[in-house]
mmCIF file of C-alpha atoms in Angstrom:
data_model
loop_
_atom_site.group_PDB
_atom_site.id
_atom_site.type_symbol
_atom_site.label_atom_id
_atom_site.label_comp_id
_atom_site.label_asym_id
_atom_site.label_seq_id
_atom_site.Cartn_x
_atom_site.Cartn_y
_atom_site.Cartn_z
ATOM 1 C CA UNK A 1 -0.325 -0.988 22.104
ATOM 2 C CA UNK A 2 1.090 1.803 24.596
ATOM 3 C CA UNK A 3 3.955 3.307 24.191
ATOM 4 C CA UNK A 4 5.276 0.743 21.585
ATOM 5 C CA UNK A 5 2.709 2.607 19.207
ATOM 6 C CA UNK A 6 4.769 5.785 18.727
ATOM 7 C CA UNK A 7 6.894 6.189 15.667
ATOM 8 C CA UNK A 8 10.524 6.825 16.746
ATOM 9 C CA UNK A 9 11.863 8.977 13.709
ATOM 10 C CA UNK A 10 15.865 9.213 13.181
ATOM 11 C CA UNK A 11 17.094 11.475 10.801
ATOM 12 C CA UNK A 12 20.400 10.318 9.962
ATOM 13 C CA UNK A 13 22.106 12.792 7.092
ATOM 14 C CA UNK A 14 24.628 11.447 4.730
ATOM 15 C CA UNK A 15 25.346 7.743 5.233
ATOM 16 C CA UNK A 16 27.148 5.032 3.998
ATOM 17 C CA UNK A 17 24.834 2.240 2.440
ATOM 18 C CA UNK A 18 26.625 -0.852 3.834
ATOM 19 C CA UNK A 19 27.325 0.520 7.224
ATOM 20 C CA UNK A 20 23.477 1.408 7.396
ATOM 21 C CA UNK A 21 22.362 -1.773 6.270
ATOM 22 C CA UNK A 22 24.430 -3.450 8.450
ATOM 23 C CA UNK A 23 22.783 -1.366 11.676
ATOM 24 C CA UNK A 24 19.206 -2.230 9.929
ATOM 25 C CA UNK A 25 19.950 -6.047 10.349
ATOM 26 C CA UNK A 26 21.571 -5.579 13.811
ATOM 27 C CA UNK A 27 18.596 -3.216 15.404
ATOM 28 C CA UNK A 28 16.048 -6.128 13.130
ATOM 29 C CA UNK A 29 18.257 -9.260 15.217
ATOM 30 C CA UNK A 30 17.901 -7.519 18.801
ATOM 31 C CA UNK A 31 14.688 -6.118 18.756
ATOM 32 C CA UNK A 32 11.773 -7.267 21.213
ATOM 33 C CA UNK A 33 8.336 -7.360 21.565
ATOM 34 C CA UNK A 34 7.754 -4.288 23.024
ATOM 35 C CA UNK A 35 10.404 -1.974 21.019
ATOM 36 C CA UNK A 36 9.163 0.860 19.207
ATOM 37 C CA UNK A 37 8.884 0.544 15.307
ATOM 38 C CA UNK A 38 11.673 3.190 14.002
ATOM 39 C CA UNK A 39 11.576 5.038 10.737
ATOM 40 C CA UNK A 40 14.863 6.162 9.381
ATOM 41 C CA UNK A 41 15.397 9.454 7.388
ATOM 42 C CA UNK A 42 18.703 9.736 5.507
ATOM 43 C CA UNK A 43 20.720 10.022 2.415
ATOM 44 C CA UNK A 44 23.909 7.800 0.942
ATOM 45 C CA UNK A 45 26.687 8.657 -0.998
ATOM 46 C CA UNK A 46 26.554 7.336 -5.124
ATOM 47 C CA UNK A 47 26.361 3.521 -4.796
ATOM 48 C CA UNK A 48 24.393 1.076 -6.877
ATOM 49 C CA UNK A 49 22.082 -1.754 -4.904
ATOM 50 C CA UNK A 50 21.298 -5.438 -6.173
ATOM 51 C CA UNK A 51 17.934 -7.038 -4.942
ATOM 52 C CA UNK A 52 18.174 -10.616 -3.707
ATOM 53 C CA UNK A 53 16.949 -11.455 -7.281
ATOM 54 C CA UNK A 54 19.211 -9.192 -9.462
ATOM 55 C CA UNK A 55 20.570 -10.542 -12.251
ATOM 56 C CA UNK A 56 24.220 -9.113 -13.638
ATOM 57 C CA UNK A 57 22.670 -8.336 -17.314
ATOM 58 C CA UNK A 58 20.698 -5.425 -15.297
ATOM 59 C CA UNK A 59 23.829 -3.752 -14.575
ATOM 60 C CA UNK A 60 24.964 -1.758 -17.934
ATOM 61 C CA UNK A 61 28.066 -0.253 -17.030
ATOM 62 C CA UNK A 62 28.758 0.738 -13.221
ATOM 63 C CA UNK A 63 31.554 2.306 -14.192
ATOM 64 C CA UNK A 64 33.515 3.550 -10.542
ATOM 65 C CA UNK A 65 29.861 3.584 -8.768
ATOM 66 C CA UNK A 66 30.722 0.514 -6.474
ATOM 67 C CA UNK A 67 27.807 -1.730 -6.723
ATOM 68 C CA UNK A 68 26.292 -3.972 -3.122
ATOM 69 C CA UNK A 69 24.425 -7.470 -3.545
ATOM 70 C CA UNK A 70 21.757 -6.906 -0.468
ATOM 71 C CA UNK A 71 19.107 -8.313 0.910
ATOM 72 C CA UNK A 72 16.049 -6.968 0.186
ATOM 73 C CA UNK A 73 13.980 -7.562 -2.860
ATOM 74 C CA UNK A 74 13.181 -6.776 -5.999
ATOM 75 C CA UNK A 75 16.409 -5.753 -8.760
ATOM 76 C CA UNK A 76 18.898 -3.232 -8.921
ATOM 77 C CA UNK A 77 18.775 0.506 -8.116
ATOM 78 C CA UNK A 78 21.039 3.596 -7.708
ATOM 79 C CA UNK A 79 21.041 5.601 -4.411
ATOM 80 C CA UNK A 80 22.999 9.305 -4.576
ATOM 81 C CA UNK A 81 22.622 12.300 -2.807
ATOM 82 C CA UNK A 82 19.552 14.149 -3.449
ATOM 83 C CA UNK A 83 17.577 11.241 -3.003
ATOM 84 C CA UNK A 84 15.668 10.796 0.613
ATOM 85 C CA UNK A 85 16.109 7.444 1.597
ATOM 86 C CA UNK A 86 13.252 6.127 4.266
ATOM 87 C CA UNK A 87 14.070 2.868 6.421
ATOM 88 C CA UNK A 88 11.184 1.365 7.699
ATOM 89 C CA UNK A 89 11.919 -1.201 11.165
ATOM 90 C CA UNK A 90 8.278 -2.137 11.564
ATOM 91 C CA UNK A 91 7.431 -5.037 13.576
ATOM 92 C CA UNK A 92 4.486 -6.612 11.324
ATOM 93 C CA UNK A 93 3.578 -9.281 13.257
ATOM 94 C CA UNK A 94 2.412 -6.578 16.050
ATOM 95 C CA UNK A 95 0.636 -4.673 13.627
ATOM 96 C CA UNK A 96 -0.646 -7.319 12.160
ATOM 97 C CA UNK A 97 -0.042 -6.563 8.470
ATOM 98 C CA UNK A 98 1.454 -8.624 5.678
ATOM 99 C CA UNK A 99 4.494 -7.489 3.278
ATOM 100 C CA UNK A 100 1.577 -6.256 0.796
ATOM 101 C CA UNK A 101 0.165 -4.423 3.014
ATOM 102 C CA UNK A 102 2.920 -2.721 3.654
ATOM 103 C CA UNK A 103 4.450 -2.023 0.453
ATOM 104 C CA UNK A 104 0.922 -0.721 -0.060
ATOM 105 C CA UNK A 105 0.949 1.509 2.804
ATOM 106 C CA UNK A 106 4.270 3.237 1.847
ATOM 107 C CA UNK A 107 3.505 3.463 -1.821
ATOM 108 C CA UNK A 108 0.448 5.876 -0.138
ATOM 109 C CA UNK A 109 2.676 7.840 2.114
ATOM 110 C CA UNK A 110 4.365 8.331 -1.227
ATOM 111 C CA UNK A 111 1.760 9.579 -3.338
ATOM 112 C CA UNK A 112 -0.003 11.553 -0.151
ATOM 113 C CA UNK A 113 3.560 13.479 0.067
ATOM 114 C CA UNK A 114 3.984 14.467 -3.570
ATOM 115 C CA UNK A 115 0.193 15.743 -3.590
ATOM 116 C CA UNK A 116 1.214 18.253 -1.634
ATOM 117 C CA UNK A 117 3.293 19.552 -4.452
ATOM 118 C CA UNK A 118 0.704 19.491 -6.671
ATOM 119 C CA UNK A 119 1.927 16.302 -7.860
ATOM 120 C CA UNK A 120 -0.258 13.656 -8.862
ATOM 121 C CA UNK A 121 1.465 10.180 -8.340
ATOM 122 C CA UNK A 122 0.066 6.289 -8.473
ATOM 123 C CA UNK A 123 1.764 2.862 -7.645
ATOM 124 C CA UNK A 124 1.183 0.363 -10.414
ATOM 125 C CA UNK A 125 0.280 -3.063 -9.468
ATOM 126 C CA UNK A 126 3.045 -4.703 -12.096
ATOM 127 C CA UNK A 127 5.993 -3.036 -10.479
ATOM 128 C CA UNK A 128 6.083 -1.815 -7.601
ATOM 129 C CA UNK A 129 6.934 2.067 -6.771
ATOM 130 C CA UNK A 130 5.326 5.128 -7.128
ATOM 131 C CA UNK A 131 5.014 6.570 -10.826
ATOM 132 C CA UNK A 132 4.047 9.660 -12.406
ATOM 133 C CA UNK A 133 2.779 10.664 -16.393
ATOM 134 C CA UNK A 134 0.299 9.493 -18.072
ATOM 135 C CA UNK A 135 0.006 7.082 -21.275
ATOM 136 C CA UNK A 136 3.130 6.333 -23.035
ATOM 137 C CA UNK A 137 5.191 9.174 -20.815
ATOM 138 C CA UNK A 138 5.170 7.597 -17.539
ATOM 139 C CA UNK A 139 8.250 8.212 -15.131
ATOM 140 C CA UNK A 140 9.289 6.460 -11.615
ATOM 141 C CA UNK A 141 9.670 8.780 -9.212
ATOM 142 C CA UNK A 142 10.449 6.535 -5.895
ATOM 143 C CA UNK A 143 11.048 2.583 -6.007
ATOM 144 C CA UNK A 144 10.374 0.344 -3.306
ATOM 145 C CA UNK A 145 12.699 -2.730 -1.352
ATOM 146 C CA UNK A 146 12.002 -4.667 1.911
ATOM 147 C CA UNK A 147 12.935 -7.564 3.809
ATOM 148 C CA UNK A 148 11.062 -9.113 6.540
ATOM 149 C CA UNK A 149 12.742 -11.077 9.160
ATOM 150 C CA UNK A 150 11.870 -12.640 12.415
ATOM 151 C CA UNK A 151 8.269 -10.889 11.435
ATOM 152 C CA UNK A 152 10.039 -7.704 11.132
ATOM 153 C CA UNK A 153 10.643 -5.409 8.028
ATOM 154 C CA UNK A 154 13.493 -3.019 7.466
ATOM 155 C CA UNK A 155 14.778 -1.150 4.047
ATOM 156 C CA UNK A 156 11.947 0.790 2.584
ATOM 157 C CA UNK A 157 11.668 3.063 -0.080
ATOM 158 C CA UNK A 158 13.756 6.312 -2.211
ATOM 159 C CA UNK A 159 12.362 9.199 -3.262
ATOM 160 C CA UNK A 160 14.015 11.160 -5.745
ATOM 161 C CA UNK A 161 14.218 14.608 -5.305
ATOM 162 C CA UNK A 162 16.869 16.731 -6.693
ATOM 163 C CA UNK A 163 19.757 14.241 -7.361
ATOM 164 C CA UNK A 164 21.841 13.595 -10.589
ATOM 165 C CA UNK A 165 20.029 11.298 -12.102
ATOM 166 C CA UNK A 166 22.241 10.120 -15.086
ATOM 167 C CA UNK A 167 23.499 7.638 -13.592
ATOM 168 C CA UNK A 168 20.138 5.637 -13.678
ATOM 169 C CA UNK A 169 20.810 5.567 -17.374
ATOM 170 C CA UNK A 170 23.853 3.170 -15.976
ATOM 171 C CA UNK A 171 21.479 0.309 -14.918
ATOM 172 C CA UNK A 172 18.247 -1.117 -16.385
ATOM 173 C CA UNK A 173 16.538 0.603 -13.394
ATOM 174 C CA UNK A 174 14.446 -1.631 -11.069
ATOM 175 C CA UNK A 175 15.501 -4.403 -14.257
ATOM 176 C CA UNK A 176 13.093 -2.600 -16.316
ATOM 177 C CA UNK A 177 14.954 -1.246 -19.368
ATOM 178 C CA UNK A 178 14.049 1.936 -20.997
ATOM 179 C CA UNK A 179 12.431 2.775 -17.534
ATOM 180 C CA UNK A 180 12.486 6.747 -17.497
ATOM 181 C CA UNK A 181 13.062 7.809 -13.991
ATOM 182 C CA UNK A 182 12.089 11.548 -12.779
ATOM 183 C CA UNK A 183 12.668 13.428 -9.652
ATOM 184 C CA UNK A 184 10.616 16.324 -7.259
ATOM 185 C CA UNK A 185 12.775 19.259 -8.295
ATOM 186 C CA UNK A 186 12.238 18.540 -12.077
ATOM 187 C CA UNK A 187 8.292 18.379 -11.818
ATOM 188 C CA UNK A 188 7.623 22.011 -9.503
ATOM 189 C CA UNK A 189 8.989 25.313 -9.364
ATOM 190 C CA UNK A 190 10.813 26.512 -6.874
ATOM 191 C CA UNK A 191 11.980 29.298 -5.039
ATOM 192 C CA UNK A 192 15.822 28.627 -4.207
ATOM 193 C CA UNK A 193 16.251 25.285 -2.869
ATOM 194 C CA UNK A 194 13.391 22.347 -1.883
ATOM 195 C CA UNK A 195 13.550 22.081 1.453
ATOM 196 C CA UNK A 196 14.107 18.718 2.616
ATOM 197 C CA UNK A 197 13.028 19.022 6.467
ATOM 198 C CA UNK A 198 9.523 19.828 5.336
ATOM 199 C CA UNK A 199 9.078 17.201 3.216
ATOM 200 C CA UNK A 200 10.588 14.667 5.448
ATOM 201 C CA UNK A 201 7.911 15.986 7.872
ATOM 202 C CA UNK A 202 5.111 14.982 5.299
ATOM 203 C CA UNK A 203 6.730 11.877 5.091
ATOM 204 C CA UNK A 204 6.435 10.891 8.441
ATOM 205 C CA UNK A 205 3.139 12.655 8.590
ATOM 206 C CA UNK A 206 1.612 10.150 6.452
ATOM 207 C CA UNK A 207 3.267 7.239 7.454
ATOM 208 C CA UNK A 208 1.849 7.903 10.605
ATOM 209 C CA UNK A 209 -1.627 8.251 9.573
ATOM 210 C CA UNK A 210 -1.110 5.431 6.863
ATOM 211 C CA UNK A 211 -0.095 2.868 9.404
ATOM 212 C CA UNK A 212 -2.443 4.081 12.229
ATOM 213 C CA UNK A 213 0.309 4.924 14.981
ATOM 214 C CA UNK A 214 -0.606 6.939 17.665
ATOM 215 C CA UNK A 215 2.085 9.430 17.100
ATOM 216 C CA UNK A 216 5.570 9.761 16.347
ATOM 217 C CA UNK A 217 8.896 11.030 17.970
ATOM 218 C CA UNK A 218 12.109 11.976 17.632
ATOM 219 C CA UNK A 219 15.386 10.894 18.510
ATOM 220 C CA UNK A 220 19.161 11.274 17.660
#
């Protein structure tokens, strides 16, 4: 595929949810055939998301958390800081995959990146996201939303990783009540602070070897 086959990585900070989205669609309308796939790193400020098939009665009591009908699938969820957020602008058509496959794919560069915490994660075919516990004490950890477009996907998933997590307990979380959600920081010890550039790395790491590019880059 030459040099369309490297990952371009953008690590974006803190970012307003709409205002990325927005970009997603844009860089999703313009692309070509030849474009690089991009993979976006970043983080956004408390807001709660609707799925294209969210339904009202999942939203318990948003309170001041301003709440955004978008366009990718699946039901509502709460982005805050704390949580890494990774965007995924992959033409599928070029790689020839299907929206399974790559749901699939990510939920692997999920569990791949919590293993090396010592952290032993698994998608469930029912719902999908990454999940961790066992029996009746099984917690999300990282949920899942895409939309594909002109053969090309963009949103992706969020990891939690040392966020505030209460106000999950403000939604029916992925429109799953009762659904206990659990983060990075609250499953290993740490010395001081996680560091988030290494485990961005890891991300990007696997996604790389998950969807077989030949290497990634990158760019501001």
């Amino acid at each position: 595929m030459g040099a369309a086959d490297t990952l371009l990585v953008r690590r974006l900070g803190l970012q307003d949810y709409t205002q990325c989205w927005r970009r997603m669609q844009a860089f999703t309308d313009r692309r070509g055939g030849s474009d690089c796939d991009e993979l976006w790193l970043l983080q956004h400020p408390p807001v709660f998301t609707q799925g294209q098939a969210g339904r009202a009665e999942h939203l318990l009591a948003p309170g001041d958390i301003p709440v955004v009908q978008a366009d990718r699938g699946g039901q509502v969820t709460y982005h805050g800081p704390g949580q890494l957020v990774a965007y995924v602008l992959v033409d599928l058509r070029r790689r020839k995959l299907g929206v399974r496959d790559l749901v699939t794919r990510l939920e692997l560069t999920l569990t791949d990146t919590l293993a090396q915490y010592g952290i032993e994660a698994f998608p469930r075919a029912d719902a999908p996201g990454v999940y961790v516990g066992s029996g009746d004490q099984v917690s999300k950890i990282a949920s899942l939303g895409l939309r594909v477009r002109r053969g090309c996907s963009f949103h992706g998933l969020s990891l939690n990783v040392a966020m505030d997590l209460a106000p999950f307990r403000l939604i029916n979380p992925c429109g799953y009540a009762d659904l206990e959600m659990t983060q990075l920081s609250d499953l290993v010890e740490l010395d001081g602070d996680l560091d988030f550039i290494a485990l961005e790395r890891y991300i990007v790491n696997s996604f790389v070897k998950r969807m077989a590019y030949a290497g990634s880059r990158e760019i501001d």
